[in-house]
Amino acid sequence: MARVALLAAGVDCIYFLFFLVVDSPWLAWINVLSVAMYAAAYRLAQRRKLRGGALLIWLEAFVHAVIGTLMTGWDSGFHYLLLMFIPSVILTNSRRQSLAFVVALLVFLGTLDFLSRSLGPLAPLSDSALIALKWLNISIFIAMFSSLSIYYRRKIFQAERSLHAQATQDALTDLYNRRHFQLVAEQERVRCLRTGSRACLLMMDIDFFKTINDTYGHETGDLVLISVARTLKQGARAMDTLARWGGEEFILLMPDVDAAEALVVAERFRQAVERTPIVFSSGEIFCTLSFGVTQLERGEPLGTAVGRADRALYRSKVDGKNRVSHE
């Protein structure tokens, strides 16, 4: 709203200069009042008094359209600027309210057209000045409508990105969530089947995570999850798919890697996490990861490979944690 008020005030400054040039000082000074109203709307928007700011913007736009049309005639094009309100009303109100506004705007414009043609221009301009004013209004309308369209386009893209992130990412760690990982892993499984390429799964679990939560609190537990996720993400390749599998478990899909290579990577991850301190309000702690590694077998279901990696992870836990096992 603050941006709209500033933009509209700038437009009225242009009108002020235009009417001075065409020797219509009375019409020029009307725009000074308009600028003052938009300045007031801007201040209200800055103070979060949005209802008052919106009321001033609407009031100025409609009154200005009426005065401008009655003074210079329908052909001056002042009414074009009222069309700017249609997309904002439709996007922020119900279908019934939007339809009511469009109908009311049609009635308003029809009445304004009738009055302007019946009364005639109260402050007529020369033919050349009238043509210039019409095209000034058309140009301003196109510029403002384009700006509004760009604004809403950007907002739509931002909303789409936000929804995509909510659907595919874990809110705490910013890693992929389990559902998205399964979709990507299934696509990779099909690719491996088609091309004969290899891929490996790494399942990881934070050791003694319940003890960390019980000792230091769940807030510190969240910091541990975030820190481990960051360390794993830094070590993963761009082509890998890393996700939070659930709770304190993570899973990594590594295309074009065999079991021997995956074991080396898992050991590198294990050491990186072991060496990385997690800083919290009372100091810092260290944590470790246990790993289960497996290679996807040609043609097997994804769930079979995940189960095999989970069994390898379980063996790492039983054998003392903070280690890498393969199956």
Coordinates of N, CA and C in Angstrom, one line a residue, residues 19-236:
F19 N -0.8 20.0 -16.6 CA -1.9 21.1 -16.7 C -1.3 22.5 -16.6
L20 N -0.1 22.6 -15.9 CA 0.6 23.9 -16.0 C 1.0 24.2 -17.4
V21 N 1.5 23.2 -18.1 CA 2.0 23.4 -19.5 C 0.9 23.7 -20.4
V22 N -0.3 23.1 -20.2 CA -1.4 23.4 -21.1 C -2.3 24.6 -20.6
D23 N -1.7 25.3 -19.7 CA -2.3 26.5 -19.2 C -3.7 26.3 -18.5
S24 N -3.7 25.3 -17.6 CA -4.9 25.0 -16.8 C -4.5 24.9 -15.4
P25 N -4.2 26.1 -14.8 CA -3.6 26.1 -13.4 C -4.6 25.5 -12.4
W26 N -5.9 25.8 -12.6 CA -6.9 25.3 -11.6 C -6.8 23.8 -11.5
L27 N -6.8 23.1 -12.7 CA -6.7 21.7 -12.8 C -5.3 21.2 -12.2
A28 N -4.3 22.0 -12.4 CA -3.0 21.6 -11.9 C -3.0 21.6 -10.4
W29 N -3.6 22.6 -9.7 CA -3.6 22.7 -8.3 C -4.5 21.6 -7.6
I30 N -5.4 21.1 -8.3 CA -6.2 20.0 -7.8 C -5.3 18.8 -7.4
N31 N -4.3 18.6 -8.3 CA -3.3 17.5 -8.1 C -2.5 17.7 -6.9
V32 N -2.3 18.9 -6.4 CA -1.5 19.1 -5.2 C -2.3 18.5 -4.0
L33 N -3.6 18.7 -4.0 CA -4.4 18.1 -3.0 C -4.3 16.5 -3.1
S34 N -4.3 16.0 -4.3 CA -4.2 14.6 -4.5 C -2.9 14.0 -3.9
V35 N -1.8 14.8 -4.2 CA -0.5 14.3 -3.6 C -0.5 14.3 -2.1
A36 N -1.2 15.3 -1.5 CA -1.3 15.4 -0.1 C -2.1 14.2 0.5
M37 N -3.1 13.8 -0.2 CA -3.9 12.6 0.2 C -3.1 11.4 0.1
Y38 N -2.3 11.2 -0.9 CA -1.5 10.0 -1.1 C -0.3 10.0 0.0
A39 N 0.2 11.2 0.3 CA 1.2 11.3 1.3 C 0.6 10.9 2.7
A40 N -0.6 11.3 2.9 CA -1.3 10.8 4.2 C -1.5 9.3 4.2
A41 N -1.9 8.8 3.0 CA -2.1 7.3 2.9 C -0.8 6.6 3.1
Y42 N 0.3 7.1 2.6 CA 1.6 6.5 2.8 C 2.0 6.5 4.3
R43 N 1.8 7.6 5.0 CA 2.1 7.6 6.4 C 1.2 6.6 7.2
L44 N 0.0 6.5 6.8 CA -0.9 5.5 7.5 C -0.4 4.1 7.2
A45 N 0.0 3.8 6.0 CA 0.5 2.5 5.6 C 1.8 2.2 6.4
Q46 N 2.6 3.2 6.6 CA 3.9 3.0 7.4 C 3.6 2.7 8.8
R47 N 2.4 3.2 9.3 CA 2.0 3.0 10.7 C 1.1 1.7 10.8
R48 N 1.0 1.0 9.8 CA 0.2 -0.2 9.7 C -1.3 0.0 9.9
K49 N -1.7 1.3 9.6 CA -3.1 1.6 9.7 C -3.7 1.5 8.2
L50 N -3.8 0.2 7.8 CA -4.1 -0.1 6.4 C -5.5 0.3 6.0
R51 N -6.4 0.2 6.9 CA -7.8 0.5 6.5 C -7.9 2.0 6.1
G52 N -7.3 2.8 7.0 CA -7.4 4.3 6.7 C -6.6 4.6 5.4
G53 N -5.5 4.0 5.2 CA -4.7 4.2 4.0 C -5.4 3.8 2.8
A54 N -6.1 2.6 2.8 CA -6.8 2.2 1.7 C -8.0 3.1 1.4
L55 N -8.7 3.5 2.4 CA -9.8 4.4 2.2 C -9.4 5.7 1.5
L56 N -8.2 6.3 1.9 CA -7.8 7.5 1.3 C -7.4 7.3 -0.2
I57 N -6.8 6.1 -0.5 CA -6.4 5.8 -1.9 C -7.6 5.7 -2.8
W58 N -8.6 4.9 -2.3 CA -9.8 4.7 -3.0 C -10.6 6.1 -3.2
L59 N -10.7 6.8 -2.2 CA -11.4 8.1 -2.2 C -10.7 9.1 -3.2
E60 N -9.4 9.2 -3.2 CA -8.7 10.0 -4.1 C -8.9 9.6 -5.5
A61 N -8.8 8.3 -5.8 CA -8.8 7.8 -7.2 C -10.2 8.1 -7.8
F62 N -11.3 7.8 -7.0 CA -12.6 7.9 -7.6 C -13.0 9.4 -7.7
V63 N -12.7 10.2 -6.7 CA -13.0 11.6 -6.8 C -12.2 12.3 -7.9
H64 N -10.9 11.9 -8.0 CA -10.1 12.5 -9.1 C -10.7 12.1 -10.4
A65 N -11.1 10.9 -10.6 CA -11.7 10.4 -11.9 C -12.9 11.2 -12.2
V66 N -13.8 11.5 -11.2 CA -15.0 12.3 -11.4 C -14.7 13.7 -11.8
I67 N -13.8 14.3 -11.0 CA -13.4 15.7 -11.3 C -12.8 15.9 -12.7
G68 N -11.8 15.0 -12.9 CA -11.1 15.1 -14.2 C -12.0 14.9 -15.4
T69 N -12.9 13.9 -15.3 CA -13.8 13.6 -16.4 C -14.8 14.7 -16.6
L70 N -15.4 15.2 -15.5 CA -16.3 16.3 -15.7 C -15.7 17.6 -16.2
M71 N -14.4 17.8 -15.8 CA -13.7 19.1 -16.2 C -13.2 19.0 -17.7
T72 N -12.7 17.9 -18.0 CA -12.0 17.8 -19.4 C -12.8 16.9 -20.3
G73 N -13.8 16.2 -19.9 CA -14.6 15.3 -20.8 C -14.2 13.9 -20.7
W74 N -15.2 13.0 -21.2 CA -15.0 11.6 -21.1 C -13.8 11.1 -22.0
D75 N -13.5 11.8 -23.1 CA -12.4 11.4 -24.0 C -11.0 11.7 -23.4
S76 N -11.0 12.3 -22.2 CA -9.7 12.6 -21.6 C -9.1 11.3 -21.1
G77 N -9.9 10.3 -20.7 CA -9.5 9.0 -20.3 C -9.1 8.9 -18.8
F78 N -9.6 9.8 -18.0 CA -9.4 9.7 -16.6 C -10.0 8.4 -16.0
H79 N -11.1 7.9 -16.6 CA -11.8 6.8 -16.0 C -11.0 5.5 -16.2
Y80 N -10.0 5.5 -17.1 CA -9.2 4.3 -17.3 C -8.5 3.8 -16.0
L81 N -8.1 4.8 -15.2 CA -7.3 4.5 -14.0 C -8.1 3.7 -13.0
L82 N -9.5 3.8 -13.0 CA -10.3 3.1 -12.1 C -10.3 1.6 -12.4
L83 N -9.9 1.2 -13.6 CA -9.9 -0.2 -13.9 C -8.8 -0.9 -13.1
M84 N -7.8 -0.1 -12.6 CA -6.7 -0.7 -11.8 C -7.2 -1.4 -10.6
F85 N -8.4 -1.1 -10.1 CA -8.9 -1.7 -8.9 C -9.4 -3.1 -9.1
I86 N -9.8 -3.4 -10.3 CA -10.4 -4.7 -10.6 C -9.6 -5.9 -10.1
P87 N -8.3 -6.0 -10.6 CA -7.6 -7.2 -10.2 C -7.3 -7.3 -8.7
S88 N -7.0 -6.2 -8.1 CA -6.8 -6.2 -6.6 C -8.0 -6.7 -5.9
V89 N -9.2 -6.2 -6.3 CA -10.5 -6.6 -5.6 C -10.8 -8.0 -5.8
I90 N -10.6 -8.5 -7.1 CA -10.9 -9.9 -7.4 C -9.9 -10.9 -6.6
L91 N -8.7 -10.5 -6.5 CA -7.7 -11.3 -5.8 C -7.8 -11.3 -4.3
T92 N -8.5 -10.3 -3.7 CA -8.5 -10.2 -2.3 C -9.9 -10.4 -1.7
N93 N -10.9 -10.7 -2.5 CA -12.3 -10.8 -2.0 C -13.0 -12.0 -2.6
S94 N -14.1 -12.3 -2.0 CA -14.9 -13.5 -2.5 C -15.4 -13.2 -3.9
R95 N -15.9 -14.3 -4.5 CA -16.4 -14.2 -5.9 C -17.7 -13.2 -5.9
R96 N -18.5 -13.4 -4.9 CA -19.7 -12.5 -4.8 C -19.3 -11.1 -4.7
Q97 N -18.4 -10.8 -3.8 CA -18.0 -9.4 -3.5 C -17.3 -8.8 -4.8
S98 N -16.5 -9.6 -5.5 CA -15.8 -9.2 -6.7 C -16.8 -8.8 -7.8
L99 N -17.8 -9.7 -7.9 CA -18.9 -9.5 -8.9 C -19.6 -8.2 -8.6
A100 N -20.0 -8.0 -7.3 CA -20.7 -6.8 -6.9 C -19.9 -5.5 -7.2
F101 N -18.5 -5.6 -7.0 CA -17.7 -4.5 -7.3 C -17.7 -4.2 -8.8
V102 N -17.5 -5.2 -9.6 CA -17.4 -5.0 -11.0 C -18.7 -4.4 -11.5
V103 N -19.9 -4.9 -11.1 CA -21.2 -4.3 -11.5 C -21.3 -2.9 -11.0
A104 N -20.9 -2.6 -9.8 CA -21.0 -1.2 -9.3 C -20.0 -0.3 -10.0
L105 N -18.9 -0.8 -10.4 CA -18.0 0.0 -11.2 C -18.5 0.3 -12.6
L106 N -19.2 -0.7 -13.2 CA -19.9 -0.4 -14.5 C -20.9 0.6 -14.4
V107 N -21.7 0.6 -13.3 CA -22.8 1.6 -13.1 C -22.2 2.9 -12.9
F108 N -21.1 3.0 -12.1 CA -20.4 4.2 -11.8 C -19.9 4.8 -13.1
L109 N -19.2 4.0 -13.9 CA -18.6 4.6 -15.2 C -19.7 5.0 -16.1
G110 N -20.8 4.2 -16.2 CA -21.9 4.6 -17.1 C -22.5 5.9 -16.7
T111 N -22.7 6.1 -15.4 CA -23.2 7.4 -14.8 C -22.3 8.5 -15.1
L112 N -21.0 8.3 -14.9 CA -20.0 9.3 -15.2 C -19.9 9.7 -16.6
D113 N -20.1 8.7 -17.5 CA -20.1 9.0 -19.0 C -21.3 9.9 -19.3
F114 N -22.4 9.5 -18.8 CA -23.7 10.2 -19.1 C -23.6 11.7 -18.6
L115 N -23.1 11.9 -17.3 CA -23.0 13.2 -16.8 C -21.9 14.1 -17.6
S116 N -20.8 13.4 -17.9 CA -19.8 14.2 -18.6 C -20.3 14.6 -20.0
R117 N -21.0 13.8 -20.7 CA -21.5 14.2 -22.0 C -22.7 15.1 -21.9
S118 N -23.5 15.0 -20.8 CA -24.6 15.9 -20.7 C -24.2 17.3 -20.3
L119 N -23.3 17.4 -19.4 CA -22.8 18.7 -18.9 C -21.8 19.3 -19.8
G120 N -21.1 18.5 -20.6 CA -20.0 19.0 -21.4 C -18.8 19.3 -20.6
P121 N -17.6 19.4 -21.1 CA -16.4 19.7 -20.3 C -16.6 21.0 -19.6
L122 N -16.4 21.0 -18.3 CA -16.5 22.2 -17.5 C -15.3 23.1 -17.6
A123 N -14.2 22.5 -18.0 CA -12.9 23.2 -18.2 C -12.2 22.7 -19.4
P124 N -12.8 22.9 -20.6 CA -12.4 22.3 -21.8 C -10.9 22.6 -22.2
L125 N -10.3 21.6 -22.8 CA -8.9 21.8 -23.3 C -8.9 21.9 -24.8
S126 N -7.9 22.4 -25.3 CA -7.7 22.4 -26.8 C -7.7 21.0 -27.3
D127 N -8.0 20.8 -28.6 CA -8.0 19.5 -29.2 C -6.6 18.8 -29.0
S128 N -5.5 19.5 -29.2 CA -4.2 18.9 -29.1 C -3.9 18.5 -27.6
A129 N -4.3 19.4 -26.7 CA -4.1 19.1 -25.3 C -4.9 17.9 -24.8
L130 N -6.2 17.8 -25.3 CA -7.0 16.7 -25.0 C -6.5 15.4 -25.5
I131 N -6.0 15.4 -26.7 CA -5.4 14.2 -27.2 C -4.1 13.8 -26.4
A132 N -3.3 14.8 -26.1 CA -2.1 14.5 -25.3 C -2.5 14.0 -23.9
L133 N -3.6 14.5 -23.3 CA -4.1 14.1 -22.0 C -4.6 12.6 -22.1
K134 N -5.3 12.3 -23.1 CA -5.8 11.0 -23.3 C -4.7 10.0 -23.3
W135 N -3.7 10.3 -24.1 CA -2.6 9.3 -24.3 C -1.7 9.3 -23.0
L136 N -1.7 10.4 -22.3 CA -1.0 10.4 -21.0 C -1.7 9.4 -20.1
N137 N -3.0 9.5 -20.0 CA -3.8 8.6 -19.1 C -3.6 7.1 -19.6
I138 N -3.7 6.9 -20.9 CA -3.5 5.5 -21.4 C -2.1 5.0 -21.0
S139 N -1.1 5.8 -21.2 CA 0.3 5.4 -20.9 C 0.4 5.1 -19.4
I140 N -0.1 6.0 -18.6 CA 0.0 5.8 -17.1 C -0.8 4.5 -16.7
F141 N -2.0 4.3 -17.3 CA -2.7 3.1 -17.0 C -1.9 1.8 -17.4
I142 N -1.3 1.8 -18.6 CA -0.6 0.7 -19.0 C 0.6 0.4 -18.1
A143 N 1.3 1.5 -17.8 CA 2.5 1.4 -16.9 C 2.1 0.8 -15.5
M144 N 1.0 1.4 -14.9 CA 0.6 1.0 -13.6 C 0.0 -0.4 -13.6
F145 N -0.7 -0.8 -14.7 CA -1.3 -2.1 -14.8 C -0.2 -3.1 -15.0
S146 N 0.8 -2.8 -15.7 CA 2.0 -3.7 -15.9 C 2.7 -3.9 -14.6
S147 N 2.9 -2.8 -13.9 CA 3.6 -3.0 -12.6 C 2.8 -3.8 -11.6
L148 N 1.5 -3.6 -11.6 CA 0.6 -4.5 -10.8 C 0.7 -5.9 -11.2
S149 N 0.7 -6.2 -12.5 CA 0.7 -7.6 -13.0 C 2.1 -8.2 -12.6
I150 N 3.2 -7.5 -12.7 CA 4.5 -8.0 -12.3 C 4.5 -8.3 -10.8
Y151 N 3.9 -7.4 -10.0 CA 3.8 -7.6 -8.6 C 3.1 -8.9 -8.3
Y152 N 1.9 -9.1 -8.9 CA 1.1 -10.3 -8.6 C 1.8 -11.6 -9.1
R153 N 2.4 -11.4 -10.3 CA 3.2 -12.6 -10.8 C 4.3 -13.0 -9.9
R154 N 5.0 -12.0 -9.3 CA 6.1 -12.3 -8.4 C 5.5 -13.0 -7.1
K155 N 4.4 -12.5 -6.6 CA 3.7 -13.1 -5.5 C 3.3 -14.5 -5.7
I156 N 2.8 -14.8 -6.9 CA 2.3 -16.1 -7.3 C 3.5 -17.1 -7.3
F157 N 4.6 -16.6 -7.9 CA 5.8 -17.5 -7.9 C 6.4 -17.7 -6.5
Q158 N 6.3 -16.7 -5.7 CA 6.8 -16.9 -4.3 C 5.9 -17.9 -3.6
A159 N 4.6 -17.8 -3.8 CA 3.6 -18.8 -3.2 C 3.9 -20.2 -3.7
E160 N 4.1 -20.3 -5.0 CA 4.4 -21.6 -5.6 C 5.7 -22.2 -5.0
R161 N 6.7 -21.4 -4.9 CA 8.0 -21.9 -4.3 C 7.8 -22.3 -2.8
S162 N 7.0 -21.5 -2.1 CA 6.7 -21.8 -0.7 C 5.9 -23.2 -0.6
L163 N 4.9 -23.3 -1.4 CA 4.1 -24.6 -1.4 C 5.0 -25.8 -1.8
H164 N 5.9 -25.6 -2.8 CA 6.8 -26.7 -3.2 C 7.7 -27.1 -2.1
A165 N 8.2 -26.0 -1.4 CA 9.1 -26.3 -0.2 C 8.4 -27.1 0.9
Q166 N 7.1 -26.6 1.2 CA 6.4 -27.3 2.2 C 6.1 -28.8 1.8
A167 N 5.9 -29.0 0.5 CA 5.5 -30.4 0.1 C 6.8 -31.3 0.0
T168 N 8.0 -30.7 -0.1 CA 9.1 -31.6 -0.4 C 10.2 -31.5 0.7
Q169 N 10.1 -30.5 1.6 CA 11.2 -30.3 2.5 C 10.8 -30.5 3.9
D170 N 11.7 -30.9 4.8 CA 11.5 -31.0 6.2 C 11.7 -29.7 6.8
A171 N 10.7 -29.3 7.6 CA 10.6 -27.9 8.1 C 11.8 -27.6 9.0
L172 N 12.3 -28.5 9.8 CA 13.4 -28.2 10.7 C 14.8 -28.2 10.1
T173 N 15.1 -29.2 9.3 CA 16.4 -29.3 8.8 C 16.6 -28.8 7.4
D174 N 15.5 -28.5 6.7 CA 15.6 -28.0 5.3 C 16.1 -29.1 4.3
L175 N 16.2 -30.3 4.8 CA 16.5 -31.4 3.9 C 15.2 -31.8 3.2
Y176 N 15.3 -32.7 2.2 CA 14.0 -33.3 1.6 C 13.3 -34.1 2.7
N177 N 12.0 -34.2 2.5 CA 11.3 -35.0 3.4 C 11.2 -36.5 2.9
R178 N 10.6 -37.4 3.6 CA 10.6 -38.8 3.3 C 9.8 -39.0 2.0
R179 N 8.7 -38.3 1.8 CA 7.8 -38.5 0.6 C 8.6 -38.1 -0.6
H180 N 9.2 -37.0 -0.6 CA 9.9 -36.5 -1.8 C 11.1 -37.5 -2.1
F181 N 11.8 -37.9 -1.0 CA 12.9 -38.8 -1.2 C 12.4 -40.1 -1.9
Q182 N 11.3 -40.6 -1.5 CA 10.8 -41.9 -2.1 C 10.5 -41.7 -3.6
L183 N 10.0 -40.5 -4.0 CA 9.7 -40.2 -5.4 C 11.0 -40.2 -6.2
V184 N 12.0 -39.4 -5.7 CA 13.2 -39.3 -6.4 C 13.9 -40.7 -6.5
A185 N 13.9 -41.4 -5.4 CA 14.6 -42.7 -5.3 C 13.9 -43.7 -6.3
E186 N 12.6 -43.6 -6.4 CA 12.0 -44.5 -7.3 C 12.3 -44.2 -8.8
Q187 N 12.4 -42.9 -9.1 CA 12.9 -42.5 -10.4 C 14.3 -43.0 -10.7
E188 N 15.2 -42.9 -9.7 CA 16.5 -43.3 -9.9 C 16.6 -44.9 -10.0
R189 N 15.7 -45.6 -9.3 CA 15.7 -47.0 -9.4 C 15.3 -47.4 -10.9
V190 N 14.3 -46.7 -11.4 CA 13.9 -47.0 -12.8 C 15.0 -46.7 -13.8
R191 N 15.7 -45.6 -13.5 CA 16.9 -45.2 -14.4 C 18.0 -46.3 -14.3
C192 N 18.3 -46.8 -13.2 CA 19.3 -47.8 -13.0 C 18.9 -49.1 -13.8
L193 N 17.6 -49.4 -13.7 CA 17.1 -50.6 -14.4 C 17.2 -50.4 -15.9
R194 N 17.0 -49.2 -16.4 CA 17.0 -48.9 -17.8 C 18.4 -48.9 -18.3
T195 N 19.3 -48.2 -17.6 CA 20.7 -48.0 -18.1 C 21.7 -49.0 -17.6
G196 N 21.4 -49.7 -16.5 CA 22.4 -50.6 -15.9 C 23.3 -49.9 -15.0
S197 N 23.1 -48.7 -14.6 CA 24.0 -47.9 -13.7 C 23.8 -48.4 -12.3
R198 N 24.6 -47.9 -11.4 CA 24.6 -48.3 -10.0 C 24.1 -47.2 -9.1
A199 N 23.7 -47.5 -7.9 CA 23.3 -46.5 -7.0 C 23.4 -47.2 -5.6
C200 N 23.6 -46.4 -4.6 CA 23.7 -46.9 -3.2 C 22.9 -46.0 -2.3
L201 N 22.5 -46.7 -1.2 CA 21.7 -46.0 -0.1 C 22.5 -46.0 1.1
L202 N 22.5 -44.9 1.8 CA 23.1 -44.7 3.1 C 22.0 -44.3 4.1
M203 N 21.8 -45.2 5.1 CA 20.9 -44.8 6.2 C 21.7 -44.5 7.4
M204 N 21.3 -43.4 8.1 CA 22.1 -42.8 9.2 C 21.2 -42.5 10.4
D205 N 21.7 -42.8 11.6 CA 20.9 -42.5 12.8 C 21.8 -41.9 13.8
I206 N 21.4 -40.8 14.5 CA 22.1 -40.1 15.5 C 22.2 -41.0 16.8
D207 N 23.4 -41.3 17.3 CA 23.5 -42.1 18.4 C 23.1 -41.4 19.7
F208 N 22.5 -42.1 20.6 CA 22.1 -41.6 21.9 C 21.2 -40.3 21.8
F209 N 20.4 -40.2 20.8 CA 19.6 -39.0 20.6 C 18.6 -38.8 21.7
K210 N 18.0 -39.9 22.2 CA 17.0 -39.7 23.3 C 17.7 -39.2 24.5
T211 N 18.9 -39.6 24.8 CA 19.7 -39.2 25.9 C 20.0 -37.7 25.8
I212 N 20.3 -37.2 24.6 CA 20.6 -35.8 24.4 C 19.3 -35.0 24.7
N213 N 18.2 -35.5 24.2 CA 16.9 -34.8 24.5 C 16.6 -34.7 25.9
D214 N 16.8 -35.9 26.6 CA 16.4 -36.0 28.0 C 17.4 -35.1 28.9
T215 N 18.6 -35.0 28.5 CA 19.7 -34.3 29.3 C 19.6 -32.8 29.0
Y216 N 19.6 -32.4 27.8 CA 19.7 -31.0 27.4 C 18.4 -30.4 26.9
G217 N 17.4 -31.1 26.7 CA 16.1 -30.6 26.3 C 15.9 -30.7 24.7
H218 N 14.7 -30.6 24.3 CA 14.3 -30.8 22.9 C 14.8 -29.7 22.0
E219 N 15.0 -28.5 22.6 CA 15.5 -27.4 21.8 C 17.0 -27.7 21.4
T220 N 17.8 -28.3 22.3 CA 19.1 -28.7 21.9 C 19.1 -29.9 21.0
G221 N 18.1 -30.7 21.2 CA 18.0 -31.9 20.3 C 17.7 -31.4 18.8
D222 N 16.9 -30.3 18.7 CA 16.7 -29.7 17.4 C 18.0 -29.2 16.8
L223 N 18.8 -28.5 17.6 CA 20.1 -28.0 17.2 C 21.0 -29.1 16.7
V224 N 20.9 -30.2 17.3 CA 21.7 -31.4 16.9 C 21.3 -31.9 15.5
L225 N 20.0 -32.0 15.4 CA 19.4 -32.4 14.1 C 19.8 -31.4 13.0
I226 N 19.7 -30.1 13.2 CA 20.1 -29.1 12.3 C 21.6 -29.2 11.9
S227 N 22.4 -29.3 13.0 CA 23.9 -29.4 12.7 C 24.3 -30.6 11.9
V228 N 23.7 -31.8 12.3 CA 24.0 -33.0 11.5 C 23.6 -32.9 10.1
A229 N 22.4 -32.3 9.9 CA 21.9 -32.2 8.5 C 22.8 -31.2 7.7
R230 N 23.2 -30.2 8.3 CA 24.1 -29.2 7.6 C 25.4 -29.9 7.3
T231 N 26.0 -30.7 8.2 CA 27.3 -31.4 7.9 C 27.1 -32.4 6.7
L232 N 26.0 -33.1 6.8 CA 25.8 -34.1 5.7 C 25.5 -33.4 4.4
K233 N 24.8 -32.3 4.4 CA 24.5 -31.6 3.2 C 25.8 -31.0 2.5
Q234 N 26.7 -30.5 3.4 CA 27.9 -30.0 2.9 C 28.8 -31.1 2.2
G235 N 28.7 -32.3 2.7 CA 29.5 -33.4 2.2 C 28.9 -34.1 1.0
A236 N 27.6 -33.9 0.8 CA 26.9 -34.6 -0.3 C 27.2 -33.9 -1.7

